[in-house]
Amino acid sequence: MISNAKLIECAKTYGTPLFIYDGSLMLERYFDLFKFIKNPNLKVHYALKANYNPALLTLLRDAGAGIDAVSPAEVKLALKLGFAPDRIIYTANNMTDAEFDRVMKTGVIINIGSLSRLKKCAKNYPGSRICLRFNPDVCDGDNKMTMTGGDLTKFGILLDAVEEVKKIVKSGDLHVVGLHEHTGSGLQHVESVLQSMRNLMAIATKENFPELEFMDFGGGFKVPYRPDEAKIDYVAMGKEIDALFNDFCKTYGRELIMRFEPGKYLSAECGTLITEVNTIKHNRTRTIAGCNAGFPQLIRPVLYDAYHHIVNLSNPDGALHTYDVCGNICETGDRFAEQRELPEIREYDLLAIGNAGAYCYSMGSVYNLRAMPSEVIVVDDKVVSVHQAQSEDELIDSVLARFAPEVAK
Ligand code: LLP
């Protein structure tokens, strides 16, 4: 964990708002997975959508990770950063023919999640090696927007369509080398992980899919967002996963690769967003701490009602008061926390918003024409990489260059 003193030092050096990532913690989380799940055939494919910072990706590449990519640009970024095509899986949903074609040409395996796309693949790309995404029929996740299993979601092929799948596969002489499922993000129950695995394994018979090389059980490993939140016993879960997979491989008759695709688990806790308070305002019933960042930089509280822990770096021992911690965007919902008890916040105090490493910068925007903040990567308590924010003029020029080149000088 990066110390509070280091966070303050970085904020002073690079300005705020600022994302700071602890690369050492990310690697620790990566290697932990191999301690929990002791299977020698385990491969971890990082869900790049969680955070595409190239310095973090490079650390993971050197550690041996693969990539779960969801757009042609994510595939291209991973390839440019030196991930070999066989370390990448492409799992877009509702992809276009052109996107499919572009990725096919890179040699990256495509994970097909609909009968419609499978038919097109059989017709236009006969003989291809593919992976098939099934809907595991298990509903779990940290909120209903991040649950991907079950009837109400758009993801994957239904398990009971397996006979139809086989016919299409045969018609195009396709080679199904992998099966995939992803249950949701922030899975609350270990049993959901295991049940989804069992459901996918039930159709992964040698009769149905004789050419399997890997089984991919998606991401979704939960991380605590609140300090007092119960933690998953990953050691116990890892043992159950390993036992389940070993039994499966025995029945299948061959050792297969076991893949997981965590995003949050690797990157959420390693990130912190530092923001400076510039306004304290007492409305009738609320005290508002107004910051120099807003939901374009960290949207999870507004979008999912997600809790992100906040620390007052500048006054950690102050008397507790209750605050609405608000951003600088012209919308009422622009809040990082509502009615949160925090040590007294004064103007110019620095606040550290925790678990800002996954789905924060990557879901960011320049709404209200404020550039996304700089990002700093710390490894072993040293800054190893800085991704400088666009300046105000660079941001404006990039807008003008596209829409009004005659105004851009
Ligand atoms: N694999 C697939 C196919 C996925 O769709 C996802 C996430 C993952 C792996 C990684 O899931 P993770 O380990 O990060 O939970 N923006 C939301 C999360 C959306 C997750 C989308 N898919 C949030 O901020 O909570």
Tab-separated table of N, CA and C and ligand atoms in Angstrom, residues 47 49-50 68 70 91 133 142-143 146 148 180 182 184-186 218-221 261-265 300 304 358-359 363, ligand 1:
chain	number	residue	atom	x	y	z
A	47	ALA	N	-8.609	-8.382	-17.448
A	47	ALA	CA	-9.665	-7.687	-18.193
A	47	ALA	C	-9.238	-6.232	-18.383
A	49	LYS	N	-10.319	-3.765	-19.880
A	49	LYS	CA	-11.303	-2.690	-19.777
A	49	LYS	C	-11.300	-2.024	-18.401
A	50	ALA	N	-10.823	-2.744	-17.390
A	50	ALA	CA	-10.835	-2.182	-16.039
A	50	ALA	C	-9.879	-0.999	-15.922
A	68	ASP	N	-7.820	-10.114	-21.562
A	68	ASP	CA	-9.196	-10.232	-22.036
A	68	ASP	C	-9.542	-8.890	-22.664
A	70	VAL	N	-12.062	-6.448	-25.272
A	70	VAL	CA	-13.465	-6.370	-25.677
A	70	VAL	C	-13.730	-5.440	-26.862
A	91	THR	N	-13.467	-10.858	-26.509
A	91	THR	CA	-14.820	-11.199	-26.057
A	91	THR	C	-15.766	-10.023	-26.209
A	133	ARG	N	-18.803	-18.516	-25.894
A	133	ARG	CA	-19.246	-17.982	-24.602
A	133	ARG	C	-20.671	-18.442	-24.319
A	142	ASP	N	-22.113	-7.252	-8.002
A	142	ASP	CA	-22.262	-6.279	-6.919
A	142	ASP	C	-23.437	-5.329	-7.128
A	143	ASN	N	-24.017	-5.314	-8.303
A	143	ASN	CA	-25.304	-4.631	-8.492
A	143	ASN	C	-25.907	-5.129	-9.803
A	146	THR	N	-24.163	-5.060	-13.218
A	146	THR	CA	-22.921	-5.806	-13.506
A	146	THR	C	-23.126	-7.321	-13.412
A	148	THR	N	-24.085	-10.621	-15.277
A	148	THR	CA	-24.129	-10.953	-16.699
A	148	THR	C	-24.730	-12.328	-16.981
A	180	HIS	N	-16.331	-20.634	-22.529
A	180	HIS	CA	-16.198	-19.464	-21.653
A	180	HIS	C	-17.520	-19.148	-20.984
A	182	HIS	N	-18.972	-15.908	-18.036
A	182	HIS	CA	-18.655	-14.826	-17.090
A	182	HIS	C	-19.954	-14.507	-16.355
A	184	GLY	N	-20.533	-12.292	-13.672
A	184	GLY	CA	-20.813	-10.910	-13.275
A	184	GLY	C	-19.586	-10.319	-12.615
A	185	SER	N	-19.709	-9.065	-12.211
A	185	SER	CA	-18.586	-8.379	-11.587
A	185	SER	C	-18.876	-8.200	-10.097
A	186	GLY	N	-17.878	-8.456	-9.271
A	186	GLY	CA	-18.083	-8.330	-7.823
A	186	GLY	C	-18.979	-9.443	-7.303
A	218	GLY	N	-14.144	-16.594	-16.770
A	218	GLY	CA	-14.439	-15.163	-16.657
A	218	GLY	C	-13.766	-14.485	-15.474
A	219	GLY	N	-14.313	-13.321	-15.128
A	219	GLY	CA	-13.753	-12.550	-14.013
A	219	GLY	C	-14.760	-12.468	-12.896
A	220	GLY	N	-14.739	-11.353	-12.182
A	220	GLY	CA	-15.778	-11.121	-11.176
A	220	GLY	C	-15.348	-11.290	-9.745
A	221	PHE	N	-14.072	-11.656	-9.500
A	221	PHE	CA	-13.661	-11.840	-8.104
A	221	PHE	C	-13.868	-10.537	-7.337
A	261	GLU	N	-10.409	-14.333	-15.772
A	261	GLU	CA	-10.210	-13.010	-16.403
A	261	GLU	C	-10.534	-11.881	-15.432
A	262	PRO	N	-9.814	-11.754	-14.349
A	262	PRO	CA	-10.169	-10.702	-13.398
A	262	PRO	C	-9.763	-9.312	-13.876
A	263	GLY	N	-10.610	-8.340	-13.586
A	263	GLY	CA	-10.256	-6.943	-13.811
A	263	GLY	C	-10.124	-6.281	-12.446
A	264	LYS	N	-11.286	-6.161	-11.764
A	264	LYS	CA	-11.296	-5.515	-10.440
A	264	LYS	C	-10.291	-6.124	-9.472
A	265	TYR	N	-10.228	-7.462	-9.471
A	265	TYR	CA	-9.393	-8.096	-8.445
A	265	TYR	C	-7.941	-7.634	-8.570
A	300	ARG	N	-18.413	5.653	-10.692
A	300	ARG	CA	-19.075	4.498	-10.061
A	300	ARG	C	-20.103	4.876	-8.984
A	304	TYR	N	-23.568	3.428	-10.202
A	304	TYR	CA	-23.967	2.177	-9.535
A	304	TYR	C	-24.309	2.374	-8.066
A	358	ALA	N	-9.957	0.386	-10.805
A	358	ALA	CA	-10.717	-0.377	-11.807
A	358	ALA	C	-11.988	0.371	-12.181
A	359	TYR	N	-12.207	0.503	-13.473
A	359	TYR	CA	-13.426	1.118	-13.999
A	359	TYR	C	-13.599	2.553	-13.499
A	363	MET	N	-13.443	4.461	-17.456
A	363	MET	CA	-14.823	4.879	-17.752
A	363	MET	C	-14.934	6.400	-17.744
B	1	LLP	N1	-14.619	-11.058	-18.432
B	1	LLP	C1	-15.702	-10.544	-19.058
B	1	LLP	C2	-16.246	-11.220	-20.220
B	1	LLP	C3	-16.273	-9.353	-18.583
B	1	LLP	O1	-17.347	-8.847	-19.187
B	1	LLP	C4	-15.710	-8.702	-17.453
B	1	LLP	C5	-16.280	-7.456	-16.961
B	1	LLP	C6	-14.590	-9.277	-16.831
B	1	LLP	C7	-14.074	-10.463	-17.364
B	1	LLP	C8	-13.931	-8.654	-15.647
B	1	LLP	O2	-14.784	-8.528	-14.555
B	1	LLP	P1	-14.181	-8.039	-13.144
B	1	LLP	O3	-13.172	-9.072	-12.708
B	1	LLP	O4	-13.522	-6.747	-13.360
B	1	LLP	O5	-15.330	-7.954	-12.230
B	1	LLP	N2	-17.992	-1.069	-14.744
B	1	LLP	C9	-18.430	-2.031	-13.760
B	1	LLP	C10	-17.879	-3.417	-14.024
B	1	LLP	C11	-18.220	-3.905	-15.432
B	1	LLP	C12	-17.627	-5.242	-15.728
B	1	LLP	C13	-17.773	-5.566	-17.162
B	1	LLP	N3	-17.234	-6.841	-17.507
B	1	LLP	C14	-18.019	-1.536	-12.358
B	1	LLP	O6	-17.385	-0.502	-12.274
B	1	LLP	O7	-18.373	-2.161	-11.373
